[in-house]
mmCIF file of C-alpha atoms in Angstrom:
data_model
loop_
_atom_site.group_PDB
_atom_site.id
_atom_site.type_symbol
_atom_site.label_atom_id
_atom_site.label_comp_id
_atom_site.label_asym_id
_atom_site.label_seq_id
_atom_site.Cartn_x
_atom_site.Cartn_y
_atom_site.Cartn_z
ATOM 1 C CA MET A 1 -148.191 -42.924 -16.013
ATOM 2 C CA THR A 2 -151.887 -43.833 -16.183
ATOM 3 C CA VAL A 3 -153.524 -45.469 -19.158
ATOM 4 C CA GLY A 4 -155.396 -42.203 -19.647
ATOM 5 C CA SER A 5 -152.182 -40.211 -19.633
ATOM 6 C CA ARG A 6 -150.611 -42.713 -22.008
ATOM 7 C CA LEU A 7 -153.582 -42.181 -24.285
ATOM 8 C CA ARG A 8 -152.794 -38.476 -24.320
ATOM 9 C CA SER A 9 -149.068 -39.047 -24.907
ATOM 10 C CA ALA A 10 -149.292 -41.755 -27.553
ATOM 11 C CA VAL A 11 -148.111 -39.639 -30.433
ATOM 12 C CA VAL A 12 -145.145 -37.461 -31.388
ATOM 13 C CA PRO A 13 -143.428 -36.122 -28.272
ATOM 14 C CA PRO A 14 -143.015 -32.378 -28.215
ATOM 15 C CA PRO A 15 -139.626 -30.700 -27.669
ATOM 16 C CA GLY A 16 -138.568 -30.450 -24.069
ATOM 17 C CA GLY A 17 -138.268 -34.091 -23.028
ATOM 18 C CA ASP A 18 -141.930 -34.796 -22.153
ATOM 19 C CA ASP A 19 -143.434 -38.130 -23.105
ATOM 20 C CA GLY A 20 -145.452 -36.484 -25.790
ATOM 21 C CA GLY A 21 -148.507 -34.464 -26.643
ATOM 22 C CA PRO A 22 -152.083 -35.681 -26.888
ATOM 23 C CA PRO A 23 -153.056 -37.689 -29.961
ATOM 24 C CA LEU A 24 -156.409 -35.953 -29.677
ATOM 25 C CA SER A 25 -156.959 -32.259 -29.812
ATOM 26 C CA GLU A 26 -157.625 -30.482 -26.537
ATOM 27 C CA ARG A 27 -161.280 -30.398 -27.494
ATOM 28 C CA GLY A 28 -161.235 -34.147 -28.194
ATOM 29 C CA TRP A 29 -159.637 -34.867 -24.841
ATOM 30 C CA ARG A 30 -162.210 -32.728 -23.027
ATOM 31 C CA VAL A 31 -164.995 -34.618 -24.802
ATOM 32 C CA THR A 32 -163.458 -37.953 -23.737
ATOM 33 C CA VAL A 33 -163.309 -36.884 -20.079
ATOM 34 C CA LEU A 34 -166.855 -35.545 -20.287
ATOM 35 C CA VAL A 35 -168.090 -38.897 -21.635
ATOM 36 C CA LEU A 36 -166.351 -40.653 -18.729
ATOM 37 C CA HIS A 37 -168.097 -38.384 -16.191
ATOM 38 C CA VAL A 38 -171.485 -38.762 -17.889
ATOM 39 C CA ALA A 39 -171.126 -42.552 -17.936
ATOM 40 C CA PHE A 40 -170.331 -42.558 -14.215
ATOM 41 C CA GLY A 41 -173.327 -40.388 -13.436
ATOM 42 C CA LEU A 42 -175.610 -42.521 -15.599
ATOM 43 C CA PHE A 43 -174.539 -45.866 -14.092
ATOM 44 C CA VAL A 44 -174.710 -44.591 -10.511
ATOM 45 C CA SER A 45 -178.127 -43.021 -11.145
ATOM 46 C CA LEU A 46 -179.422 -46.338 -12.483
ATOM 47 C CA ALA A 47 -178.013 -48.090 -9.419
ATOM 48 C CA VAL A 48 -179.725 -45.630 -7.055
ATOM 49 C CA LEU A 49 -182.994 -45.971 -8.960
ATOM 50 C CA ASP A 50 -182.775 -49.767 -8.886
ATOM 51 C CA THR A 51 -182.117 -49.675 -5.146
ATOM 52 C CA LEU A 52 -185.086 -47.421 -4.461
ATOM 53 C CA LEU A 53 -187.441 -49.520 -6.589
ATOM 54 C CA SER A 54 -186.296 -52.866 -5.196
ATOM 55 C CA ASP A 55 -187.585 -54.515 -2.054
ATOM 56 C CA VAL A 56 -184.299 -54.876 -0.256
ATOM 57 C CA GLY A 57 -183.809 -54.574 3.479
ATOM 58 C CA SER A 58 -180.329 -53.020 3.335
ATOM 59 C CA ARG A 59 -181.387 -50.031 1.235
ATOM 60 C CA ALA A 60 -179.661 -47.538 3.540
ATOM 61 C CA VAL A 61 -176.368 -49.440 3.366
ATOM 62 C CA LEU A 62 -176.545 -49.584 -0.435
ATOM 63 C CA LEU A 63 -177.352 -45.887 -0.780
ATOM 64 C CA SER A 64 -174.547 -45.051 1.636
ATOM 65 C CA ALA A 65 -172.066 -47.124 -0.399
ATOM 66 C CA LEU A 66 -173.195 -45.415 -3.597
ATOM 67 C CA GLY A 67 -172.939 -42.020 -1.894
ATOM 68 C CA VAL A 68 -169.390 -42.736 -0.742
ATOM 69 C CA LEU A 69 -168.518 -43.838 -4.293
ATOM 70 C CA VAL A 70 -169.920 -40.584 -5.722
ATOM 71 C CA VAL A 71 -167.983 -38.449 -3.237
ATOM 72 C CA ALA A 72 -164.787 -40.433 -3.901
ATOM 73 C CA TYR A 73 -165.143 -40.011 -7.634
ATOM 74 C CA ALA A 74 -165.766 -36.267 -7.315
ATOM 75 C CA THR A 75 -162.793 -35.685 -4.969
ATOM 76 C CA LEU A 76 -160.342 -38.387 -6.079
ATOM 77 C CA GLY A 77 -161.209 -40.140 -9.336
ATOM 78 C CA ALA A 78 -162.161 -37.206 -11.560
ATOM 79 C CA PRO A 79 -159.157 -35.055 -10.509
ATOM 80 C CA ALA A 80 -156.839 -38.038 -11.007
ATOM 81 C CA VAL A 81 -157.990 -38.333 -14.618
ATOM 82 C CA THR A 82 -156.932 -34.790 -15.478
ATOM 83 C CA SER A 83 -153.943 -34.335 -13.130
ATOM 84 C CA ARG A 84 -152.375 -37.824 -13.463
ATOM 85 C CA ASP A 85 -152.148 -37.969 -9.659
ATOM 86 C CA GLN A 86 -151.412 -41.604 -8.780
ATOM 87 C CA ARG A 87 -152.129 -41.167 -5.081
ATOM 88 C CA ARG A 88 -155.645 -39.978 -5.804
ATOM 89 C CA ALA A 89 -156.113 -42.709 -8.375
ATOM 90 C CA THR A 90 -155.026 -45.385 -5.888
ATOM 91 C CA ALA A 91 -157.293 -44.011 -3.173
ATOM 92 C CA TYR A 92 -160.280 -43.900 -5.527
ATOM 93 C CA LEU A 93 -159.684 -47.458 -6.766
ATOM 94 C CA ALA A 94 -159.558 -48.635 -3.153
ATOM 95 C CA VAL A 95 -162.920 -46.978 -2.457
ATOM 96 C CA LEU A 96 -164.277 -48.468 -5.707
ATOM 97 C CA VAL A 97 -163.274 -51.992 -4.668
ATOM 98 C CA GLY A 98 -164.840 -51.488 -1.221
ATOM 99 C CA ALA A 99 -168.078 -50.095 -2.637
ATOM 100 C CA VAL A 100 -168.340 -52.950 -5.154
ATOM 101 C CA GLY A 101 -167.781 -55.443 -2.332
ATOM 102 C CA VAL A 102 -170.624 -53.936 -0.293
ATOM 103 C CA LEU A 103 -172.971 -53.826 -3.282
ATOM 104 C CA ALA A 104 -172.163 -57.421 -4.266
ATOM 105 C CA TRP A 105 -172.723 -58.633 -0.694
ATOM 106 C CA GLU A 106 -175.982 -56.800 -0.121
ATOM 107 C CA PHE A 107 -177.563 -56.585 -3.592
ATOM 108 C CA PRO A 108 -175.758 -58.469 -6.462
ATOM 109 C CA GLU A 109 -178.253 -57.080 -8.982
ATOM 110 C CA LEU A 110 -176.250 -53.837 -8.850
ATOM 111 C CA LEU A 111 -173.157 -55.517 -10.279
ATOM 112 C CA PHE A 112 -173.948 -54.035 -13.670
ATOM 113 C CA LEU A 113 -171.737 -51.263 -12.281
ATOM 114 C CA MET A 114 -168.815 -53.540 -13.189
ATOM 115 C CA PHE A 115 -169.259 -52.337 -16.769
ATOM 116 C CA LEU A 116 -168.141 -48.971 -15.376
ATOM 117 C CA ALA A 117 -165.647 -50.185 -12.777
ATOM 118 C CA PHE A 118 -163.452 -52.327 -15.037
ATOM 119 C CA PRO A 119 -162.809 -49.567 -17.625
ATOM 120 C CA GLN A 120 -162.080 -47.105 -14.805
ATOM 121 C CA VAL A 121 -159.352 -49.426 -13.528
ATOM 122 C CA TRP A 122 -157.536 -49.375 -16.839
ATOM 123 C CA PHE A 123 -158.088 -45.659 -17.232
ATOM 124 C CA LEU A 124 -156.422 -44.938 -13.872
ATOM 125 C CA ALA A 125 -153.845 -47.743 -13.565
ATOM 126 C CA GLU A 126 -150.231 -46.644 -14.013
ATOM 127 C CA SER A 127 -149.092 -49.925 -15.583
ATOM 128 C CA VAL A 128 -150.300 -53.297 -16.826
ATOM 129 C CA GLN A 129 -149.305 -54.984 -13.578
ATOM 130 C CA VAL A 130 -151.247 -52.469 -11.496
ATOM 131 C CA GLY A 131 -154.237 -52.813 -13.812
ATOM 132 C CA LEU A 132 -154.212 -56.597 -13.397
ATOM 133 C CA LEU A 133 -153.996 -56.285 -9.598
ATOM 134 C CA TRP A 134 -156.953 -53.893 -9.378
ATOM 135 C CA THR A 135 -158.965 -55.977 -11.838
ATOM 136 C CA GLY A 136 -158.337 -59.029 -9.654
ATOM 137 C CA ALA A 137 -159.338 -57.089 -6.551
ATOM 138 C CA LEU A 138 -162.577 -55.949 -8.177
ATOM 139 C CA THR A 139 -163.305 -59.499 -9.333
ATOM 140 C CA VAL A 140 -162.820 -60.875 -5.835
ATOM 141 C CA ALA A 141 -164.936 -58.088 -4.298
ATOM 142 C CA ALA A 142 -167.737 -58.662 -6.806
ATOM 143 C CA THR A 143 -167.628 -62.478 -6.486
ATOM 144 C CA LEU A 144 -167.133 -63.015 -2.766
ATOM 145 C CA GLY A 145 -170.594 -61.932 -1.566
ATOM 146 C CA PRO A 146 -172.657 -63.820 -4.181
ATOM 147 C CA LEU A 147 -170.448 -66.897 -3.689
ATOM 148 C CA VAL A 148 -171.061 -66.917 0.085
ATOM 149 C CA HIS A 149 -174.807 -66.473 -0.426
ATOM 150 C CA TRP A 150 -174.791 -69.294 -2.971
ATOM 151 C CA ARG A 151 -173.002 -71.643 -0.547
ATOM 152 C CA GLU A 152 -175.593 -70.774 2.094
ATOM 153 C CA GLY A 153 -178.319 -71.557 -0.427
ATOM 154 C CA THR A 154 -179.938 -68.133 -0.260
ATOM 155 C CA GLU A 155 -179.263 -67.043 -3.886
ATOM 156 C CA PRO A 156 -178.668 -68.744 -7.260
ATOM 157 C CA MET A 157 -175.128 -68.886 -8.612
ATOM 158 C CA SER A 158 -175.429 -66.357 -11.467
ATOM 159 C CA GLY A 159 -173.680 -63.130 -10.505
ATOM 160 C CA PRO A 160 -170.103 -64.510 -10.089
ATOM 161 C CA GLY A 161 -170.128 -66.084 -13.515
ATOM 162 C CA GLN A 162 -171.060 -62.813 -15.139
ATOM 163 C CA THR A 163 -168.387 -61.027 -13.110
ATOM 164 C CA LEU A 164 -165.690 -63.469 -14.192
ATOM 165 C CA VAL A 165 -166.670 -63.047 -17.823
ATOM 166 C CA GLY A 166 -166.540 -59.278 -17.388
ATOM 167 C CA ALA A 167 -163.149 -59.524 -15.697
ATOM 168 C CA ALA A 168 -161.743 -61.652 -18.530
ATOM 169 C CA PHE A 169 -163.051 -59.169 -21.073
ATOM 170 C CA SER A 170 -161.606 -56.284 -19.036
ATOM 171 C CA VAL A 171 -158.159 -57.892 -18.890
ATOM 172 C CA ALA A 172 -158.203 -58.607 -22.612
ATOM 173 C CA MET A 173 -159.286 -55.049 -23.370
ATOM 174 C CA GLY A 174 -156.676 -53.575 -21.022
ATOM 175 C CA LEU A 175 -153.836 -55.622 -22.492
ATOM 176 C CA TRP A 176 -154.916 -54.773 -26.039
ATOM 177 C CA VAL A 177 -155.215 -51.053 -25.336
ATOM 178 C CA THR A 178 -151.862 -51.024 -23.560
ATOM 179 C CA ARG A 179 -150.193 -52.794 -26.468
ATOM 180 C CA VAL A 180 -151.733 -50.351 -28.941
ATOM 181 C CA LEU A 181 -150.481 -47.424 -26.874
ATOM 182 C CA GLU A 182 -146.983 -48.897 -26.642
ATOM 183 C CA GLN A 183 -146.831 -49.313 -30.420
ATOM 184 C CA SER A 184 -148.146 -45.793 -30.823
ATOM 185 C CA ARG A 185 -145.403 -44.439 -28.553
ATOM 186 C CA GLU A 186 -142.781 -46.380 -30.481
ATOM 187 C CA ARG A 187 -144.077 -44.875 -33.720
ATOM 188 C CA ALA A 188 -144.075 -41.481 -32.034
ATOM 189 C CA LEU A 189 -140.421 -41.794 -31.084
ATOM 190 C CA LEU A 190 -139.568 -42.962 -34.597
ATOM 191 C CA ILE A 191 -141.445 -40.032 -36.117
ATOM 192 C CA ARG A 192 -139.648 -37.631 -33.808
ATOM 193 C CA GLU A 193 -136.280 -39.112 -34.751
ATOM 194 C CA LEU A 194 -137.165 -38.883 -38.441
ATOM 195 C CA GLU A 195 -138.245 -35.275 -38.071
ATOM 196 C CA SER A 196 -135.050 -34.481 -36.166
ATOM 197 C CA THR A 197 -132.960 -36.162 -38.864
ATOM 198 C CA ARG A 198 -134.857 -34.308 -41.563
ATOM 199 C CA ALA A 199 -134.240 -31.012 -39.774
ATOM 200 C CA GLU A 200 -130.528 -31.820 -39.482
ATOM 201 C CA LEU A 201 -130.358 -32.702 -43.181
ATOM 202 C CA ALA A 202 -132.167 -29.498 -44.089
ATOM 203 C CA ALA A 203 -129.707 -27.491 -42.001
ATOM 204 C CA ALA A 204 -126.795 -29.314 -43.625
ATOM 205 C CA HIS A 205 -128.218 -28.626 -47.097
ATOM 206 C CA ARG A 206 -128.636 -24.961 -46.225
ATOM 207 C CA GLU A 207 -125.055 -24.743 -45.005
ATOM 208 C CA GLN A 208 -123.847 -26.555 -48.114
ATOM 209 C CA GLY A 209 -125.864 -24.199 -50.285
ATOM 210 C CA VAL A 210 -124.410 -21.165 -48.521
ATOM 211 C CA ALA A 211 -120.887 -22.529 -48.958
ATOM 212 C CA ALA A 212 -121.503 -23.304 -52.636
ATOM 213 C CA GLU A 213 -122.908 -19.821 -53.194
ATOM 214 C CA ARG A 214 -119.866 -18.266 -51.538
ATOM 215 C CA GLU A 215 -117.563 -20.321 -53.733
ATOM 216 C CA ARG A 216 -119.489 -19.287 -56.819
ATOM 217 C CA TRP A 217 -119.275 -15.619 -55.886
ATOM 218 C CA ALA A 218 -115.561 -16.029 -55.192
ATOM 219 C CA ARG A 219 -115.031 -17.576 -58.642
ATOM 220 C CA GLU A 220 -117.055 -14.876 -60.370
ATOM 221 C CA VAL A 221 -115.235 -12.051 -58.604
ATOM 222 C CA HIS A 222 -111.854 -13.623 -59.275
ATOM 223 C CA ASP A 223 -112.573 -14.338 -62.936
ATOM 224 C CA THR A 224 -114.124 -10.952 -63.717
ATOM 225 C CA LEU A 225 -113.704 -8.024 -61.356
ATOM 226 C CA ALA A 226 -110.340 -9.015 -59.912
ATOM 227 C CA GLN A 227 -108.825 -9.511 -63.360
ATOM 228 C CA GLY A 228 -110.276 -6.212 -64.568
ATOM 229 C CA TYR A 229 -108.888 -4.343 -61.590
ATOM 230 C CA THR A 230 -105.502 -5.971 -62.161
ATOM 231 C CA SER A 231 -105.559 -4.708 -65.738
ATOM 232 C CA ILE A 232 -106.469 -1.215 -64.547
ATOM 233 C CA VAL A 233 -103.599 -1.190 -62.036
ATOM 234 C CA VAL A 234 -101.070 -2.338 -64.663
ATOM 235 C CA LEU A 235 -102.337 0.180 -67.219
ATOM 236 C CA ALA A 236 -102.280 2.996 -64.683
ATOM 237 C CA GLN A 237 -98.680 2.188 -63.763
ATOM 238 C CA THR A 238 -97.700 2.100 -67.441
ATOM 239 C CA ALA A 239 -99.471 5.414 -68.145
ATOM 240 C CA ALA A 240 -97.751 7.057 -65.195
ATOM 241 C CA ALA A 241 -94.366 5.878 -66.475
ATOM 242 C CA GLN A 242 -95.074 7.089 -70.023
ATOM 243 C CA LEU A 243 -96.595 10.433 -69.083
ATOM 244 C CA PRO A 244 -93.354 12.476 -68.821
ATOM 245 C CA GLY A 245 -91.775 11.283 -72.090
ATOM 246 C CA ASP A 246 -94.705 10.194 -74.267
ATOM 247 C CA PRO A 247 -97.982 11.933 -73.379
ATOM 248 C CA GLY A 248 -99.706 10.452 -76.434
ATOM 249 C CA ALA A 249 -98.987 6.884 -75.374
ATOM 250 C CA ALA A 250 -100.029 7.728 -71.838
ATOM 251 C CA ALA A 251 -103.303 9.151 -73.118
ATOM 252 C CA GLU A 252 -103.901 5.905 -75.016
ATOM 253 C CA ARG A 253 -103.335 3.967 -71.810
ATOM 254 C CA VAL A 254 -105.761 6.216 -69.949
ATOM 255 C CA ALA A 255 -108.386 5.593 -72.618
ATOM 256 C CA LEU A 256 -107.783 1.870 -72.261
ATOM 257 C CA ILE A 257 -108.170 2.197 -68.485
ATOM 258 C CA GLU A 258 -111.565 3.798 -69.023
ATOM 259 C CA GLU A 259 -112.558 0.990 -71.395
ATOM 260 C CA VAL A 260 -111.545 -1.721 -68.921
ATOM 261 C CA ALA A 261 -113.279 0.099 -66.071
ATOM 262 C CA ARG A 262 -116.518 0.365 -68.058
ATOM 263 C CA GLU A 263 -116.360 -3.331 -68.907
ATOM 264 C CA ASN A 264 -115.700 -4.163 -65.265
ATOM 265 C CA LEU A 265 -118.745 -2.126 -64.272
ATOM 266 C CA ALA A 266 -120.818 -3.991 -66.839
ATOM 267 C CA GLU A 267 -119.495 -7.309 -65.495
ATOM 268 C CA ALA A 268 -120.480 -6.302 -61.970
ATOM 269 C CA ARG A 269 -124.006 -5.494 -63.115
ATOM 270 C CA ALA A 270 -124.189 -8.758 -65.041
ATOM 271 C CA MET A 271 -123.075 -10.699 -61.958
ATOM 272 C CA VAL A 272 -125.876 -9.154 -59.936
ATOM 273 C CA ALA A 273 -128.346 -9.970 -62.721
ATOM 274 C CA ALA A 274 -127.471 -13.502 -63.806
ATOM 275 C CA PHE A 275 -123.748 -14.286 -63.593
ATOM 276 C CA ALA A 276 -123.548 -14.234 -67.387
ATOM 277 C CA PRO A 277 -120.442 -12.640 -68.953
ATOM 278 C CA VAL A 278 -121.097 -9.329 -70.684
ATOM 279 C CA ALA A 279 -118.898 -10.494 -73.572
ATOM 280 C CA LEU A 280 -121.496 -13.153 -74.466
ATOM 281 C CA ASP A 281 -124.563 -10.947 -74.173
ATOM 282 C CA SER A 282 -124.851 -10.118 -77.871
ATOM 283 C CA SER A 283 -122.026 -12.027 -79.549
ATOM 284 C CA THR A 284 -120.764 -15.522 -80.201
ATOM 285 C CA LEU A 285 -117.981 -17.264 -78.324
ATOM 286 C CA ARG A 286 -115.652 -16.704 -81.289
ATOM 287 C CA GLU A 287 -116.310 -12.933 -81.241
ATOM 288 C CA ALA A 288 -115.876 -12.762 -77.463
ATOM 289 C CA LEU A 289 -112.489 -14.513 -77.711
ATOM 290 C CA GLU A 290 -111.419 -12.195 -80.520
ATOM 291 C CA ARG A 291 -112.142 -9.125 -78.383
ATOM 292 C CA LEU A 292 -110.411 -10.725 -75.408
ATOM 293 C CA ALA A 293 -107.243 -11.461 -77.404
ATOM 294 C CA GLU A 294 -107.224 -7.991 -79.005
ATOM 295 C CA ARG A 295 -107.605 -6.201 -75.677
ATOM 296 C CA PHE A 296 -104.976 -8.380 -74.000
ATOM 297 C CA GLY A 297 -102.495 -7.453 -76.742
ATOM 298 C CA ARG A 298 -103.256 -3.767 -76.315
ATOM 299 C CA GLU A 299 -102.918 -3.946 -72.528
ATOM 300 C CA THR A 300 -99.671 -5.917 -72.397
ATOM 301 C CA GLY A 301 -98.072 -5.087 -75.737
ATOM 302 C CA LEU A 302 -97.493 -8.820 -76.295
ATOM 303 C CA PRO A 303 -98.119 -10.386 -79.718
ATOM 304 C CA THR A 304 -101.368 -12.290 -79.150
ATOM 305 C CA ARG A 305 -102.669 -14.600 -81.832
ATOM 306 C CA LEU A 306 -106.097 -16.228 -81.913
ATOM 307 C CA ASP A 307 -106.765 -19.359 -83.948
ATOM 308 C CA THR A 308 -110.467 -20.274 -84.250
ATOM 309 C CA ALA A 309 -110.400 -21.926 -87.659
ATOM 310 C CA ALA A 310 -111.318 -25.331 -86.235
ATOM 311 C CA LEU A 311 -114.408 -24.012 -84.445
ATOM 312 C CA ALA A 312 -117.676 -24.450 -86.344
ATOM 313 C CA ASP A 313 -120.548 -22.087 -85.757
ATOM 314 C CA ASP A 314 -123.010 -24.938 -85.063
ATOM 315 C CA VAL A 315 -120.834 -26.808 -82.569
ATOM 316 C CA GLY A 316 -123.789 -26.888 -80.152
ATOM 317 C CA LEU A 317 -122.434 -25.393 -76.942
ATOM 318 C CA THR A 318 -124.784 -24.332 -74.188
ATOM 319 C CA ARG A 319 -124.420 -20.939 -72.569
ATOM 320 C CA ALA A 320 -122.949 -22.574 -69.436
ATOM 321 C CA GLU A 321 -120.301 -24.338 -71.549
ATOM 322 C CA GLU A 322 -119.451 -21.130 -73.407
ATOM 323 C CA ILE A 323 -119.022 -19.344 -70.074
ATOM 324 C CA VAL A 324 -116.585 -22.029 -68.891
ATOM 325 C CA LEU A 325 -114.463 -21.698 -72.044
ATOM 326 C CA LEU A 326 -114.442 -17.892 -71.926
ATOM 327 C CA ARG A 327 -113.589 -17.819 -68.217
ATOM 328 C CA GLY A 328 -110.851 -20.362 -68.868
ATOM 329 C CA ALA A 329 -109.263 -18.112 -71.512
ATOM 330 C CA GLN A 330 -109.557 -15.088 -69.198
ATOM 331 C CA GLU A 331 -107.930 -16.916 -66.287
ATOM 332 C CA ALA A 332 -105.083 -18.250 -68.418
ATOM 333 C CA LEU A 333 -104.365 -14.799 -69.881
ATOM 334 C CA ALA A 334 -104.495 -13.235 -66.413
ATOM 335 C CA ASN A 335 -101.830 -15.710 -65.262
ATOM 336 C CA VAL A 336 -99.722 -14.881 -68.334
ATOM 337 C CA ARG A 337 -99.900 -11.187 -67.443
ATOM 338 C CA ARG A 338 -98.991 -11.735 -63.780
ATOM 339 C CA HIS A 339 -96.467 -14.572 -63.841
ATOM 340 C CA ALA A 340 -95.303 -15.726 -67.278
ATOM 341 C CA ALA A 341 -92.921 -12.947 -68.449
ATOM 342 C CA ALA A 342 -93.766 -14.204 -71.944
ATOM 343 C CA SER A 343 -92.909 -12.660 -75.302
ATOM 344 C CA ALA A 344 -95.866 -14.162 -77.230
ATOM 345 C CA VAL A 345 -99.247 -15.758 -76.536
ATOM 346 C CA VAL A 346 -101.412 -18.030 -78.686
ATOM 347 C CA LEU A 347 -105.117 -18.790 -78.173
ATOM 348 C CA ARG A 348 -106.552 -21.742 -80.028
ATOM 349 C CA ILE A 349 -110.074 -23.178 -79.924
ATOM 350 C CA GLY A 350 -111.319 -26.246 -81.713
ATOM 351 C CA VAL A 351 -113.202 -29.541 -81.581
ATOM 352 C CA GLY A 352 -111.425 -32.734 -80.564
ATOM 353 C CA GLU A 353 -111.862 -36.245 -81.922
ATOM 354 C CA ALA A 354 -114.189 -37.212 -79.087
ATOM 355 C CA GLY A 355 -116.443 -34.237 -79.848
ATOM 356 C CA GLN A 356 -115.272 -32.046 -76.988
ATOM 357 C CA VAL A 357 -114.607 -28.314 -77.528
ATOM 358 C CA SER A 358 -111.320 -27.032 -76.130
ATOM 359 C CA VAL A 359 -109.655 -23.679 -75.546
ATOM 360 C CA HIS A 360 -105.835 -23.704 -75.397
ATOM 361 C CA VAL A 361 -103.776 -20.780 -74.131
ATOM 362 C CA SER A 362 -100.025 -21.165 -74.717
ATOM 363 C CA ASP A 363 -97.176 -18.849 -73.844
ATOM 364 C CA ASP A 364 -93.376 -18.990 -74.097
ATOM 365 C CA GLY A 365 -92.790 -17.642 -70.615
ATOM 366 C CA VAL A 366 -90.844 -18.865 -67.595
ATOM 367 C CA GLY A 367 -93.188 -21.753 -66.827
ATOM 368 C CA PHE A 368 -93.705 -23.413 -63.439
ATOM 369 C CA ASP A 369 -94.287 -26.747 -61.753
ATOM 370 C CA PRO A 370 -98.066 -27.454 -61.828
ATOM 371 C CA GLU A 371 -97.780 -29.984 -59.005
ATOM 372 C CA ALA A 372 -96.199 -27.461 -56.650
ATOM 373 C CA ALA A 373 -98.293 -24.424 -57.563
ATOM 374 C CA ALA A 374 -101.757 -24.005 -56.059
ATOM 375 C CA GLY A 375 -103.840 -21.070 -57.193
ATOM 376 C CA VAL A 376 -107.375 -19.965 -56.476
ATOM 377 C CA GLY A 377 -108.027 -19.179 -60.126
ATOM 378 C CA LEU A 378 -107.142 -22.582 -61.524
ATOM 379 C CA ALA A 379 -108.958 -24.365 -58.689
ATOM 380 C CA GLY A 380 -112.101 -22.340 -59.372
ATOM 381 C CA LEU A 381 -111.718 -22.977 -63.106
ATOM 382 C CA ARG A 382 -111.576 -26.729 -62.506
ATOM 383 C CA ASP A 383 -114.752 -26.479 -60.421
ATOM 384 C CA ARG A 384 -116.484 -24.614 -63.239
ATOM 385 C CA ALA A 385 -115.445 -27.194 -65.814
ATOM 386 C CA GLU A 386 -116.520 -30.137 -63.657
ATOM 387 C CA GLN A 387 -120.002 -28.643 -63.261
ATOM 388 C CA VAL A 388 -120.573 -29.019 -67.028
ATOM 389 C CA GLY A 389 -118.733 -32.330 -67.355
ATOM 390 C CA GLY A 390 -115.492 -30.768 -68.585
ATOM 391 C CA ALA A 391 -111.889 -30.705 -67.397
ATOM 392 C CA VAL A 392 -108.826 -28.458 -67.127
ATOM 393 C CA ASP A 393 -105.318 -29.546 -68.036
ATOM 394 C CA VAL A 394 -102.166 -27.547 -67.275
ATOM 395 C CA VAL A 395 -98.873 -28.475 -68.956
ATOM 396 C CA SER A 396 -95.800 -26.527 -67.876
ATOM 397 C CA ALA A 397 -92.249 -26.824 -66.629
ATOM 398 C CA PRO A 398 -89.712 -24.240 -65.424
ATOM 399 C CA GLY A 399 -88.250 -22.436 -68.459
ATOM 400 C CA GLU A 400 -90.502 -24.189 -70.996
ATOM 401 C CA GLY A 401 -93.613 -22.002 -71.056
ATOM 402 C CA THR A 402 -97.188 -22.987 -70.154
ATOM 403 C CA ARG A 403 -100.234 -24.398 -71.916
ATOM 404 C CA VAL A 404 -103.640 -24.310 -70.250
ATOM 405 C CA THR A 405 -106.405 -26.392 -71.845
ATOM 406 C CA VAL A 406 -110.055 -26.118 -70.896
ATOM 407 C CA GLN A 407 -112.431 -28.580 -72.535
ATOM 408 C CA VAL A 408 -116.156 -29.164 -72.337
ATOM 409 C CA PRO A 409 -118.335 -31.802 -73.994
ATOM 410 C CA ALA A 410 -120.306 -30.645 -77.028
ATOM 411 C CA ARG A 411 -123.745 -31.933 -77.958
#
């Protein structure tokens, strides 16, 4: 890769495995190439003018060498700059060294062209080593003729010294530019890696967000709609059984089915709106629990007692904490309906010694082993409680009933 191509690829590499895109805009790169062409034309024009105005016997040889250099630049050097063709670059540099050798031998005053030749070497060289070799070749070509003339005593020893100084400056400039480009490429690779890592992290966050949203929807559906539909199914079965012998009781069950269905519809609309329970829309947590206990007793026929004496009105719960406690009571009662085979249920809510607010749901049913039982409802309830800094505790044993405690910190 030429120094010019490295200049274009010194920044963030684009996708696809290329070395990189230009640090300049396309317009900036075109301007850079245009400046290079203009500088070549200007220096060669000055050399031609100097040759024509000077009294030198080898004018034809000098003009021929300059003409060959112009043709070589137009057919080899300029295309090599834009196409990164190393064969053309090598051929042009060979012509450049030959032309400089002829000019230095015949007319050393034209060696001001070295100010153009040295930068061209580093612009076309594919590596530092190649740049050093061509710089050395140019230095020898520019020094050999004046040195021979000086040894023969025909010219003063001035041109070679200037050439050596120019060569030293060219090498220093080439090494510095190459080092800058290498550091730029290293930064480019680092930036690309950072951008790739950032994209991977963003994708991971998106996937995590999607998974969290799915879990939240699953909890909401389980804690609201699924429980409501379970109540409707149980009530419908009870009404169907009572219809032949007790139409009045069946009608009461049908009315209760309608009530539960309407509340389920309201819950569905609330979920779409803001995931806030309908029971807390225009009432306190105490009132919501009272309605929950009353409806549970009507649905199941079980004696259901609610104790809220220990709950103060200014306990300082946030809406999120109230939702956790209400959902906890709903989940515990749903498990009583499905699994407990209980004869009585007690709900109790109060403030603990450490300031936390707790909801307890106790039943005298068949009980179970909490370590062996894994349910979606309790797992989702634990997730809810942890989000607000709370916890869920389940105490039960086969034949000894169950007590579910949901607690959240109060301010």
